[in-house]
Coordinates of C-alpha atoms in Angstrom, one line a residue:
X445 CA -12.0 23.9 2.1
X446 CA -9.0 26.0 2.2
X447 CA -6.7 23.3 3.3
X448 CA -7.1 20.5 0.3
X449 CA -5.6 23.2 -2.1
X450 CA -2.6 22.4 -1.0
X451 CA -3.1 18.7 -1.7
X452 CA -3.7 19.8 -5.1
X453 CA 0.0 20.5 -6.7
X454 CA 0.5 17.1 -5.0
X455 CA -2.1 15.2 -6.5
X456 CA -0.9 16.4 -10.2
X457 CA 2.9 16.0 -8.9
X458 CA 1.9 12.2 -8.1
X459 CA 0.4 11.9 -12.1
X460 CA 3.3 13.2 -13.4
X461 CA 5.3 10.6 -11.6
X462 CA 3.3 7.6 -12.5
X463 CA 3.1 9.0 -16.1
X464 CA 7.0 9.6 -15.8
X465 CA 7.7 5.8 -14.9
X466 CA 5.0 4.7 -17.4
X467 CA 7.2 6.1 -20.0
X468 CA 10.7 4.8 -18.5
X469 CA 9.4 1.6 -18.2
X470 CA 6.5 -0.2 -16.5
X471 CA 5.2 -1.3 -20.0
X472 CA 8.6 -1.4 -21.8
X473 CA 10.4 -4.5 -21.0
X474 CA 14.0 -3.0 -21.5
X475 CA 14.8 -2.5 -17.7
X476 CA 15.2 -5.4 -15.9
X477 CA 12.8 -7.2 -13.5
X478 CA 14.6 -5.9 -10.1
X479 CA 14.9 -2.3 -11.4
X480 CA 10.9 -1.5 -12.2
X481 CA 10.2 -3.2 -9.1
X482 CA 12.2 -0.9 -6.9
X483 CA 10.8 2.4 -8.8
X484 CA 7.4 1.1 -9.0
X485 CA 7.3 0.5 -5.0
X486 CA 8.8 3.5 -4.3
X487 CA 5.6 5.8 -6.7
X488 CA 3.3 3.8 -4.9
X489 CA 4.2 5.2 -2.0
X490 CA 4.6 8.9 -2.9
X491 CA 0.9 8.1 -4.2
X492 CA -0.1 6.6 -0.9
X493 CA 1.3 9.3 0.8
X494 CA -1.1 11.4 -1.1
X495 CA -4.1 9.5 -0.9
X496 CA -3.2 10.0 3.2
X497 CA -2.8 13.6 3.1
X498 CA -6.6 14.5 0.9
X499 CA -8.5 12.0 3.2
X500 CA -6.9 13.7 6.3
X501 CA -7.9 17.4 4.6
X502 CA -11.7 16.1 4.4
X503 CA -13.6 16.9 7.5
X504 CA -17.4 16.5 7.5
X505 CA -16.7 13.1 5.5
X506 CA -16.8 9.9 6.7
X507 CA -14.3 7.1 6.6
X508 CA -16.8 4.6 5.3
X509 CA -18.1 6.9 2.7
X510 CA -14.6 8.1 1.3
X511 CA -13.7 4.1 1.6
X512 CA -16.6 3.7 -0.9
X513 CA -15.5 6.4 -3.5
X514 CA -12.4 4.5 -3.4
X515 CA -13.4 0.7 -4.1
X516 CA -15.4 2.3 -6.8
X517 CA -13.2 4.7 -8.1
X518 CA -10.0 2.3 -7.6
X519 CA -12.1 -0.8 -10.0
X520 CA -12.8 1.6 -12.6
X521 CA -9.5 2.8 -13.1
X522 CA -7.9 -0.9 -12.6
X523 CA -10.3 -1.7 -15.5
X524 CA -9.2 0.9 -17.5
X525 CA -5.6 0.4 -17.1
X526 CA -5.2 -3.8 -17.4
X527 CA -5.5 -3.8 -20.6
X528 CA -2.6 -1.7 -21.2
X529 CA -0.9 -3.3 -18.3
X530 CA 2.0 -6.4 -19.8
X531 CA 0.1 -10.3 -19.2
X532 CA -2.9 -8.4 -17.2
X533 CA -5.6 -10.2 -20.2
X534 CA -3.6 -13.4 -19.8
X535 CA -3.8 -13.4 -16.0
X536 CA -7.3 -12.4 -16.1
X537 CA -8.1 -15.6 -18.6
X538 CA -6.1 -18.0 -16.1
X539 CA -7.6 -16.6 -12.9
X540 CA -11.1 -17.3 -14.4
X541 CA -10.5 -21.2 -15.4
X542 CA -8.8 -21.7 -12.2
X543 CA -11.4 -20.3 -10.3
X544 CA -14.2 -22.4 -12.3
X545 CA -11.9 -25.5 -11.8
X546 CA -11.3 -25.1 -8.4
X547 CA -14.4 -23.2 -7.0
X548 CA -13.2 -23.4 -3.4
X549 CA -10.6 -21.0 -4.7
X550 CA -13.3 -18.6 -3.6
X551 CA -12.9 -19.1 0.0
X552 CA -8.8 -17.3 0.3
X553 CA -10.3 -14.9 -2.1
X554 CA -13.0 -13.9 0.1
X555 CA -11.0 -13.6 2.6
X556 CA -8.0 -11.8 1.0
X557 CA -11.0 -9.0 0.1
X558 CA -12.1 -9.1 3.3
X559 CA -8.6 -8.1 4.9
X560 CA -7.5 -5.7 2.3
X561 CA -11.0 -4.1 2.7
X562 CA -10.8 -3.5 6.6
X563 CA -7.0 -1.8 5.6
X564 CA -8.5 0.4 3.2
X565 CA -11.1 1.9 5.5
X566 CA -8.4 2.3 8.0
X567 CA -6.1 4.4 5.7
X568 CA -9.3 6.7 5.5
X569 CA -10.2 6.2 9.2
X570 CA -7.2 7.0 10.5
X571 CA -6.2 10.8 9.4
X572 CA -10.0 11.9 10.3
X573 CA -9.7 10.8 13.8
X574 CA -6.3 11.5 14.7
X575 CA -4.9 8.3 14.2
X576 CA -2.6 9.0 11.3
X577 CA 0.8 8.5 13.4
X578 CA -0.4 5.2 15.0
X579 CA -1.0 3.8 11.3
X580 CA 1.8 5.2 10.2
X581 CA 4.0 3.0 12.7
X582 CA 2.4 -0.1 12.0
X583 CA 3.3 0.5 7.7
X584 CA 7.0 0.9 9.7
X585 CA 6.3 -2.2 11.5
X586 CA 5.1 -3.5 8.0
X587 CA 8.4 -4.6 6.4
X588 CA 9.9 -6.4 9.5
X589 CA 6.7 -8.3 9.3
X590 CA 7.0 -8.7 5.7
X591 CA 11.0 -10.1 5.9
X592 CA 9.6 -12.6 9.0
X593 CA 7.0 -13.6 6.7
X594 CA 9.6 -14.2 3.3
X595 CA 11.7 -16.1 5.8
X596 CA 9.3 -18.4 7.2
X597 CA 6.5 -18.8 4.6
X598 CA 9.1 -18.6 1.6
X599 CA 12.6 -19.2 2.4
X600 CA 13.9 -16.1 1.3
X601 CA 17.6 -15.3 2.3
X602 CA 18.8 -12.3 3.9
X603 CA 22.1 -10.3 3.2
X604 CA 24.3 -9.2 5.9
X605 CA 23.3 -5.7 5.6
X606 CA 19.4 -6.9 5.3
X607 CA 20.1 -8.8 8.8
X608 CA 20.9 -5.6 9.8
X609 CA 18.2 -3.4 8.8
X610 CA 15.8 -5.5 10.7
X611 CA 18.1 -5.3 13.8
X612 CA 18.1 -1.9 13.6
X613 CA 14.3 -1.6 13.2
X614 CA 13.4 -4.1 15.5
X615 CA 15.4 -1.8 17.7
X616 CA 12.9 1.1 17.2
X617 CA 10.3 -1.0 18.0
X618 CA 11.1 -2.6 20.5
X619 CA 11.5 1.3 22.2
X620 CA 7.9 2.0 20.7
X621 CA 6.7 -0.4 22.6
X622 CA 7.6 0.1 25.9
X623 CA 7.7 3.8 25.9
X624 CA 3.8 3.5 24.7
X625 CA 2.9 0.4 26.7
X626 CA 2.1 -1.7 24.1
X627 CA 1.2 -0.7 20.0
X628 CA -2.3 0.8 19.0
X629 CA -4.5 -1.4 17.7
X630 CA -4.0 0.3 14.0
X631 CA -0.5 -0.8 13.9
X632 CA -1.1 -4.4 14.7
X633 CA -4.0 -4.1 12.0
X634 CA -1.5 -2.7 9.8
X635 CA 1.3 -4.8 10.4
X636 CA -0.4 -8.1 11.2
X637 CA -2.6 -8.0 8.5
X638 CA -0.7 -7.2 5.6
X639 CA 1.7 -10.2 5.8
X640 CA -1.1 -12.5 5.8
X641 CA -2.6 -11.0 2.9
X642 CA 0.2 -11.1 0.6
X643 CA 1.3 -14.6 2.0
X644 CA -2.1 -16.0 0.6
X645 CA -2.0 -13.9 -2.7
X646 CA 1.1 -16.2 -3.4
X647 CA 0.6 -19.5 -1.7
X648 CA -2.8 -19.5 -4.1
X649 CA -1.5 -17.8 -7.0
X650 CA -3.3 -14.5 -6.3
X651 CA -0.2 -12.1 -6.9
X652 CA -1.5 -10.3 -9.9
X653 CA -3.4 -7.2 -10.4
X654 CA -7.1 -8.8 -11.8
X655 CA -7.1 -11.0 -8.4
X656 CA -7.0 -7.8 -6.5
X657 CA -9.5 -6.7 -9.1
X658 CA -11.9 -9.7 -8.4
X659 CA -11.4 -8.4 -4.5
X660 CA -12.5 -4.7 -5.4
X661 CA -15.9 -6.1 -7.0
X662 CA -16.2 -8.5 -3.8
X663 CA -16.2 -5.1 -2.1
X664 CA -18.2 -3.2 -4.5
X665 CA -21.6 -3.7 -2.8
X666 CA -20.3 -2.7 0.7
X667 CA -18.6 0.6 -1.4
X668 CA -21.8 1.6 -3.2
X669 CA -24.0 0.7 0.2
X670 CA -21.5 3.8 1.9
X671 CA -22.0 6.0 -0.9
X672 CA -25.2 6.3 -1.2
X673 CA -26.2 6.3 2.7
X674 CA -23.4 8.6 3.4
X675 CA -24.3 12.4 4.0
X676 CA -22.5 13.0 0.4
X677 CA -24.5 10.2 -1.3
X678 CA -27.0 10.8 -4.4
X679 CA -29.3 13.6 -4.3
X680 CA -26.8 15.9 -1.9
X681 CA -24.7 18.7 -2.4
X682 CA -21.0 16.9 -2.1
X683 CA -19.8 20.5 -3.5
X684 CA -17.1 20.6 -6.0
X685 CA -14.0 20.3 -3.0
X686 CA -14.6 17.3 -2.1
X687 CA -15.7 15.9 -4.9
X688 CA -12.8 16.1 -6.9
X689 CA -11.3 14.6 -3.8
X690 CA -13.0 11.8 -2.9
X691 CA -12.7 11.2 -7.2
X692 CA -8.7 12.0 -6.9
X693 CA -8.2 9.0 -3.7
X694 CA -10.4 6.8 -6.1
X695 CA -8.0 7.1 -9.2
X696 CA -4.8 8.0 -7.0
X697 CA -5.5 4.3 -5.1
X698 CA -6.3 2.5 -8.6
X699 CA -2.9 3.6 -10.0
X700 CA -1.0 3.4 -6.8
X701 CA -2.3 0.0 -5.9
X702 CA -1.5 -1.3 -9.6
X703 CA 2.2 -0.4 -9.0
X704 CA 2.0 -1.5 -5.4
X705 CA 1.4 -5.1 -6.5
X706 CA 3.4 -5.5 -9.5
X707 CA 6.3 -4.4 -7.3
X708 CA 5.6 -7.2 -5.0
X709 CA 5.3 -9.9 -7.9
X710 CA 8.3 -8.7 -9.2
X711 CA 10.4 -8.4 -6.1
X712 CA 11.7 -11.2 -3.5
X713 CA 9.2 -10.8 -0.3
X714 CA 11.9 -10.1 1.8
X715 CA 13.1 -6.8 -0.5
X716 CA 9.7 -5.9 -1.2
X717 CA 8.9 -5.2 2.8
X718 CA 12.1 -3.5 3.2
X719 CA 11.9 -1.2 0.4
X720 CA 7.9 -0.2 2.0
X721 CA 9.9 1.4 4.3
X722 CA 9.4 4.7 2.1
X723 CA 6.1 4.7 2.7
X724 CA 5.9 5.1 6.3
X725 CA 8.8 7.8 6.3
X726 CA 6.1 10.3 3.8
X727 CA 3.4 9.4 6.1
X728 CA 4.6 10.2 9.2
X729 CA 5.3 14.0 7.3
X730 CA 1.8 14.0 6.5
X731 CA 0.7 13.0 10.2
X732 CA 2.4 15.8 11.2
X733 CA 1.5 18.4 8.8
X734 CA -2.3 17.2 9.8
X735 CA -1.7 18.5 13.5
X736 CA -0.2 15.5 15.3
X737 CA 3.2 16.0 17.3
X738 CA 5.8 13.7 18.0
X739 CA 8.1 13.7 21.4
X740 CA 11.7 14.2 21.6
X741 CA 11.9 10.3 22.6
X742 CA 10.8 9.6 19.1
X743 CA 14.2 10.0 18.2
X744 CA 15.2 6.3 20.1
X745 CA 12.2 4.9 17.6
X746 CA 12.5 6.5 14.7
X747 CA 16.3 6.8 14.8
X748 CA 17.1 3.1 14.1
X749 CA 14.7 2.6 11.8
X750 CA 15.7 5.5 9.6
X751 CA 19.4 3.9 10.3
X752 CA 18.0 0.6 8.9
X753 CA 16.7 2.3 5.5
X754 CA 20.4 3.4 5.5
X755 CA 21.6 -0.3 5.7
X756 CA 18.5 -1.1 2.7
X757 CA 19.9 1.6 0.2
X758 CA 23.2 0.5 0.6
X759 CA 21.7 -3.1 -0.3
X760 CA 19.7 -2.2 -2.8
X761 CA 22.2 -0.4 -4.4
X762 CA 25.2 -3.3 -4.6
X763 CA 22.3 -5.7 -5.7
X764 CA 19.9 -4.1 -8.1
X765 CA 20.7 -4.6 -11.6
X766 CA 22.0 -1.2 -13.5
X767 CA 19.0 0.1 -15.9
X768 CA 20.3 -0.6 -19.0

């Protein structure tokens, strides 16, 4: 498979970077609170990014059967980094006696695996079936969504510029809209769903990586069921390609998902879905670099919503705390 070897450099590249921040402080607690939340989010993306570009380079695989290698893949690794991870034993202790105090706790848990399950079998859906850009809008989508969703559920305020970021995205699309005739069903998946996942994580105290642990091994079953009835599964010759790909978006999602969530416990909700702008910006490069196109009128929907990452770095910067 010539192709993945140019995910290759990228997938090291993305180590690197988590190993990088590691080292400057994800585990130290000398930066402060605000300053590993913003460079955690934005690794997580670069990793997600990443993640987006192997499963896209991995025809003759299915979505389901790559989502498999990844809820497998993504536990292990969570397992093997909470213990190194700052409170990860202590949340692990309190999530288990709330849960055996509470046992209709399960319910929003079962449901919060159930909706982070269907968006991780879209992120591998959609680059094998030419649905990369329409995904790609709705993670744009994702941090207007995300600042309605502060606002209402948690009463988070907005600066000026913030107010103006979402202006200026809601501008974009608002032009998405009509010029397509309505948004793709991935991006209201996307956009719709993600909000209500992380609103539930906090309104029941699920904000911390073993929850989204204890929603991996909810999924487990499903994972191994794809695995092993896929046309990769046990007994076939998966060849050493794609392999080491579907292994590399297992670890790649364990590690990007880790900093992914402690970002959003450590940032306001509002902040959190602005900064994910990132994200969508790296994945629209890889959408294109996978063979889709975008018209000249992208420029009215992508144009304000780049304008509005403008209005969040100038934010960001007056407000985040100097690492020290």
């Amino acid at each position: 498979m010539p192709a993945f070897s140019a995910a290759v450099p990228a997938f090291f590249g993305a180590l690197e970077k988590v190993r990088t921040v590691m080292a400057s402080g994800l585990i130290s607690s000398a930066p402060s609170r605000a300053g590993r939340g913003v460079a955690t989010s934005i690794v997580a993306s670069v990793l997600f990014a990443v993640i987006f570009l192997i499963a896209g380079l991995l025809p003759g695989w299915g979505a389901q059967e790559i989502f498999g290698w990844r809820v497998v893949l993504t536990l292990a690794t969570l397992g093997a980094m909470m213990p190194f991870l700052p409170g990860a034993r202590t949340e692990l202790k309190s999530l288990a006696r709330r849960v055996r105090r509470r046992p209709a706790l399960l319910l929003p848990g079962v449901f919060a695996a159930g909706i982070v399950g269907v968006q991780l079998w879209l992120f591998m859906w959609a680059p094998l079936n030419n649905m990369a850009l329409s995904v790609s809008f709705g993670y744009f989508l994702l941090p207007l969504t995300m600042v309605l969703a502060g606002r209402i559920f948690f009463a988070d305020r907005l600066s000026r510029l913030r107010k103006f970021a979402v202006a200026a995205a809601a501008v974009g699309v608002a032009h998405e809209a009509f010029s397509a005739g309505g948004l793709a069903w991935p991006t209201l998946v996307v956009c719709l769903g993600y909000p209500i996942y992380f609103v539930l994580r906090r309104k029941f105290g699920f904000d911390n990586l073993p929850a989204f642990a204890a929603e991996l091994l909810l999924l487990l079953p499903v994972g191994l069921f794809f695995i092993l009835t896929g046309p990769h599964g046990v007994g076939s010759d998966a060849g050493t390609t794609g392999l080491f790909a579907a292994i590399s978006i297992g670890v790649l999602g364990g590690v990007a998902m880790a900093l992914y969530l402690l970002a959003s416990k450590w940032l306001p909700l509002s902040l959190f879905g602005l900064l994910s702008y990132v994200e969508p910006v790296l994945l629209v490069g890889v959408s294109v670099y996978l063979g889709e196109t975008l018209g000249w009128s992208s420029i009215f929907t992508y144009g304000p919503i780049l304008l509005s990452l403008l209005f969040l770095a100038v934010d960001g910067r007056r407000r985040t705390p100097r690492l020290r």
